[in-house]
CSV table of C-alpha atoms and ligand atoms in Angstrom, one decimal:
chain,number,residue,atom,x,y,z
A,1,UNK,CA,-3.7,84.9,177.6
A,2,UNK,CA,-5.4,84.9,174.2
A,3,UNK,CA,-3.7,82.6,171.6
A,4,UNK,CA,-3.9,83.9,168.3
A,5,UNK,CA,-3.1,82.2,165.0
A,6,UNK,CA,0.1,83.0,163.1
A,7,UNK,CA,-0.1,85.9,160.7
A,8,UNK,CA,-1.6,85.3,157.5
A,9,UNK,CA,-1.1,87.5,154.4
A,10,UNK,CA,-4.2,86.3,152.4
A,11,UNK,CA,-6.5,86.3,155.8
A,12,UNK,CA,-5.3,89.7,156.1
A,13,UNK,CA,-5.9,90.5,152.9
A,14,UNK,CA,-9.4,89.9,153.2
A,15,UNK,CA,-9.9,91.1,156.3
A,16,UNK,CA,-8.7,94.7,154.9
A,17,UNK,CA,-11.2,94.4,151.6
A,18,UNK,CA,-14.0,94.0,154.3
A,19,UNK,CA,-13.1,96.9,155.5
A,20,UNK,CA,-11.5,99.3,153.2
A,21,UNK,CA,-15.1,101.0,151.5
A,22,UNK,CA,-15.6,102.7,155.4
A,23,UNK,CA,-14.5,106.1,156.0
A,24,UNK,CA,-11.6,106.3,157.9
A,25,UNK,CA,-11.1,102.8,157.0
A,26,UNK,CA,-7.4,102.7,158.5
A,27,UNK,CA,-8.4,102.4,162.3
A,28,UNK,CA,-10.9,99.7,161.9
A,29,UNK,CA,-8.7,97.7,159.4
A,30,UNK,CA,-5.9,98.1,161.8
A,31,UNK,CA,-8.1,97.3,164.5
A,32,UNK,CA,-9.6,94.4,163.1
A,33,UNK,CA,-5.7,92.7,162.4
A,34,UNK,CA,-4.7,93.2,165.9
A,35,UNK,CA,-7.7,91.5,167.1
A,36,UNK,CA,-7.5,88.5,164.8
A,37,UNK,CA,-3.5,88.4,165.1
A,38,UNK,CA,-3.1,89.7,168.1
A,39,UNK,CA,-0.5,92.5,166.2
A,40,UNK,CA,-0.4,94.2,163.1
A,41,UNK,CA,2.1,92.8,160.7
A,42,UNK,CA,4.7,95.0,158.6
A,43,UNK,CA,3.8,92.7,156.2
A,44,UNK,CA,0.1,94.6,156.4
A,45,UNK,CA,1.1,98.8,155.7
A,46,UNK,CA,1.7,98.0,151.9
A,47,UNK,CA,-1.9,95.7,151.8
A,48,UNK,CA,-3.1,98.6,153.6
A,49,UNK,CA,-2.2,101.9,151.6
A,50,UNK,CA,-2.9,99.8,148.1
A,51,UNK,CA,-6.6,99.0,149.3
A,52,UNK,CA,-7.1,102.9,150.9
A,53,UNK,CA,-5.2,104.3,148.2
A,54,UNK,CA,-2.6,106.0,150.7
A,55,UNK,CA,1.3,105.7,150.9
A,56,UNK,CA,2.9,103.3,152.9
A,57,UNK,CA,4.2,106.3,155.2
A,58,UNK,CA,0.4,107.5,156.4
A,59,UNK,CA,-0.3,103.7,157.1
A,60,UNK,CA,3.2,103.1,159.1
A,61,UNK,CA,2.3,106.4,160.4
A,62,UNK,CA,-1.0,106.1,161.8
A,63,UNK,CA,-0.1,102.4,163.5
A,64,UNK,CA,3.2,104.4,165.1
A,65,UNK,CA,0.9,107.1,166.6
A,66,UNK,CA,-1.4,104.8,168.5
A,67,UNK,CA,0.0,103.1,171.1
A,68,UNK,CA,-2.0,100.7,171.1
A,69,UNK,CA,-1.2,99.3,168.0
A,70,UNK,CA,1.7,95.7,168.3
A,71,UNK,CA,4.1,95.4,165.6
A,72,UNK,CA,5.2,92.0,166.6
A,73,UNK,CA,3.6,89.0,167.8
A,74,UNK,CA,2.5,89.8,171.7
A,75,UNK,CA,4.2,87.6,174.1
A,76,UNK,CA,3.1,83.6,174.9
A,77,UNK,CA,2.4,83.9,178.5
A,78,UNK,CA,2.2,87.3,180.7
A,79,UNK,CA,3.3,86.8,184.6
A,80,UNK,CA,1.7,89.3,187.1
A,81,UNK,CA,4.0,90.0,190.0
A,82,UNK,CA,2.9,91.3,193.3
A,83,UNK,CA,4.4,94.7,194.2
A,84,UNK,CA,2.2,96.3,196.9
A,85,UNK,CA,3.4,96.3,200.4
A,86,UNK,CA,2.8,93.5,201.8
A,87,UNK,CA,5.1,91.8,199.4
A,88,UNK,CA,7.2,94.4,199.8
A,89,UNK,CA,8.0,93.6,203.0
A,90,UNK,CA,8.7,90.0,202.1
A,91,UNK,CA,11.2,91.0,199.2
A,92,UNK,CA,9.1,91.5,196.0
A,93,UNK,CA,12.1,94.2,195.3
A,94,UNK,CA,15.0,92.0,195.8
A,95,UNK,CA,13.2,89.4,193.2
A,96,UNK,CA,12.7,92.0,190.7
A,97,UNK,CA,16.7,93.5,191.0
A,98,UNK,CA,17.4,89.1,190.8
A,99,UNK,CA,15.1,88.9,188.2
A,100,UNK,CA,17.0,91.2,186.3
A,101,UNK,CA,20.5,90.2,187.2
A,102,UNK,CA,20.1,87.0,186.9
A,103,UNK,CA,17.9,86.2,184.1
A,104,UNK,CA,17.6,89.0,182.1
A,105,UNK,CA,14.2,89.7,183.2
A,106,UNK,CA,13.1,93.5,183.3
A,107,UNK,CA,9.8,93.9,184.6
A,108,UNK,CA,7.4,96.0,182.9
A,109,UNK,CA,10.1,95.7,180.2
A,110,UNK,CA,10.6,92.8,178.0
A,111,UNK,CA,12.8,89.9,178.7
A,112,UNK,CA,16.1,89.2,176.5
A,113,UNK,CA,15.2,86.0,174.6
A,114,UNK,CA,12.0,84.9,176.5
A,115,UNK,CA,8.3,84.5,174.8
A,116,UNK,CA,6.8,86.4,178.2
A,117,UNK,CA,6.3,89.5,180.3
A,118,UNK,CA,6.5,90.1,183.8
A,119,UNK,CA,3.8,92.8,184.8
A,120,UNK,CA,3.7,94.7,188.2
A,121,UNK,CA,0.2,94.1,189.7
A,122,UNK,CA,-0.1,95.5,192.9
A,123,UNK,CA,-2.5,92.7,195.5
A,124,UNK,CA,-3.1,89.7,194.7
A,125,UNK,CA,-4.9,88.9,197.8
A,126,UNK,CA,-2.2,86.5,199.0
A,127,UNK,CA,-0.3,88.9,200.6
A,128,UNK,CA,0.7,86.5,203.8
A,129,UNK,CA,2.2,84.1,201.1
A,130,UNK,CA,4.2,86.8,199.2
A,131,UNK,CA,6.0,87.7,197.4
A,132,UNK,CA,3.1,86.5,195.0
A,133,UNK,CA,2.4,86.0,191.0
A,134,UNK,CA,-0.3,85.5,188.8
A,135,UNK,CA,0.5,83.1,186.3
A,136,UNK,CA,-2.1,81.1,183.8
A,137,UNK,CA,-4.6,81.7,186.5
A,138,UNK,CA,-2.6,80.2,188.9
A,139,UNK,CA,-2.2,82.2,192.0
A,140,UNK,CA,1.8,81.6,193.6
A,141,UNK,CA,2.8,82.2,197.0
A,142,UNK,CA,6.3,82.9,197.9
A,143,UNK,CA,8.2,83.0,194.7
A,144,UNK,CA,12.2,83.6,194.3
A,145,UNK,CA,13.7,84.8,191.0
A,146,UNK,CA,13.9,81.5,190.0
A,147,UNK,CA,10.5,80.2,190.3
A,148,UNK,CA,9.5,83.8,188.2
A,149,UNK,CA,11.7,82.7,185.3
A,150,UNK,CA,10.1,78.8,185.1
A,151,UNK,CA,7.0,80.5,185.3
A,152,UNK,CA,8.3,82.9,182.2
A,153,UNK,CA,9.7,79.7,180.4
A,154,UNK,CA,13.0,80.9,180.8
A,155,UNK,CA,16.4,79.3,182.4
A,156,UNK,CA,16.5,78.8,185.9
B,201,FES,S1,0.4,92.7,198.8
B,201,FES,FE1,1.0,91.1,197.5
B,201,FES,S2,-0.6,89.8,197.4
B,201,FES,FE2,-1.3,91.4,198.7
């Protein structure tokens, strides 16, 4: 995934002055941070309403009604895991309830205290090898609970 540089007030800043004489400046601006951050800082509503002359509440309000929109940093590394049925039938569902009880791993949730995500994809085309995950590229045949959280950084 993406690696994007830390945030940066004064980057910021002038990212939102390039911005700020459109019309409807907030999208674009908000836009524009997410895509160089990767998120849109808190740090960013006050630059925001003092360059488009709103308050702080229309910014913090227009970044809270699009979904889209991050608020923190997204996470380092996203893990797909296999959940049609193929893996299924060799246990996917039993890793993700272990995933869970065991390392704190919700997926499709967030994990307590690790920099990654576990996303349900369903096929990865290695469906005699499942269950099967989709990490960095890197296509993984019969993974446990276990080999899911290395692949998320986490304990094992
Ligand atoms: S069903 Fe999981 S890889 Fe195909």
């Amino acid at each position: 995934m993406a690696q994007y540089p830390a945030w940066d007030q004064d980057e910021a800043r002038s990212l939102i002055a390039g911005l700020a004489h459109l019309e409807g400046a907030t999208l674009p601006i908000l836009h524009a941070l997410q895509e160089e951050f990767g998120y849109v800082d808190p740090q960013a509503v006050p630059l925001i309403a003092e360059a488009l002359n709103q308050s702080r509440a229309d910014v913090h309000g227009t970044i809270s009604f699009y979904h889209d929109f991050r608020t923190a940093p997204p996470p380092r590394r996203v893990v797909k895991l296999c959940r049609a049925e193929a893996c299924q039938a060799l246990g996917c569902e039993t890793l993700v309830e272990d995933l869970a009880r065991e390392h704190g791993i919700v997926v499709d949730g967030h994990g307590g205290g690790h920099d990654a995500v576990v996303e349900t994809v369903y096929c990865l085309g290695n469906c005699a090898l499942g269950p099967s995950a989709l990490s960095d590229g890197e296509l993984i045949g019969r993974v446990d609970a276990d080999r899911v959280a290395a692949l998320c950084g986490g304990r094992q």
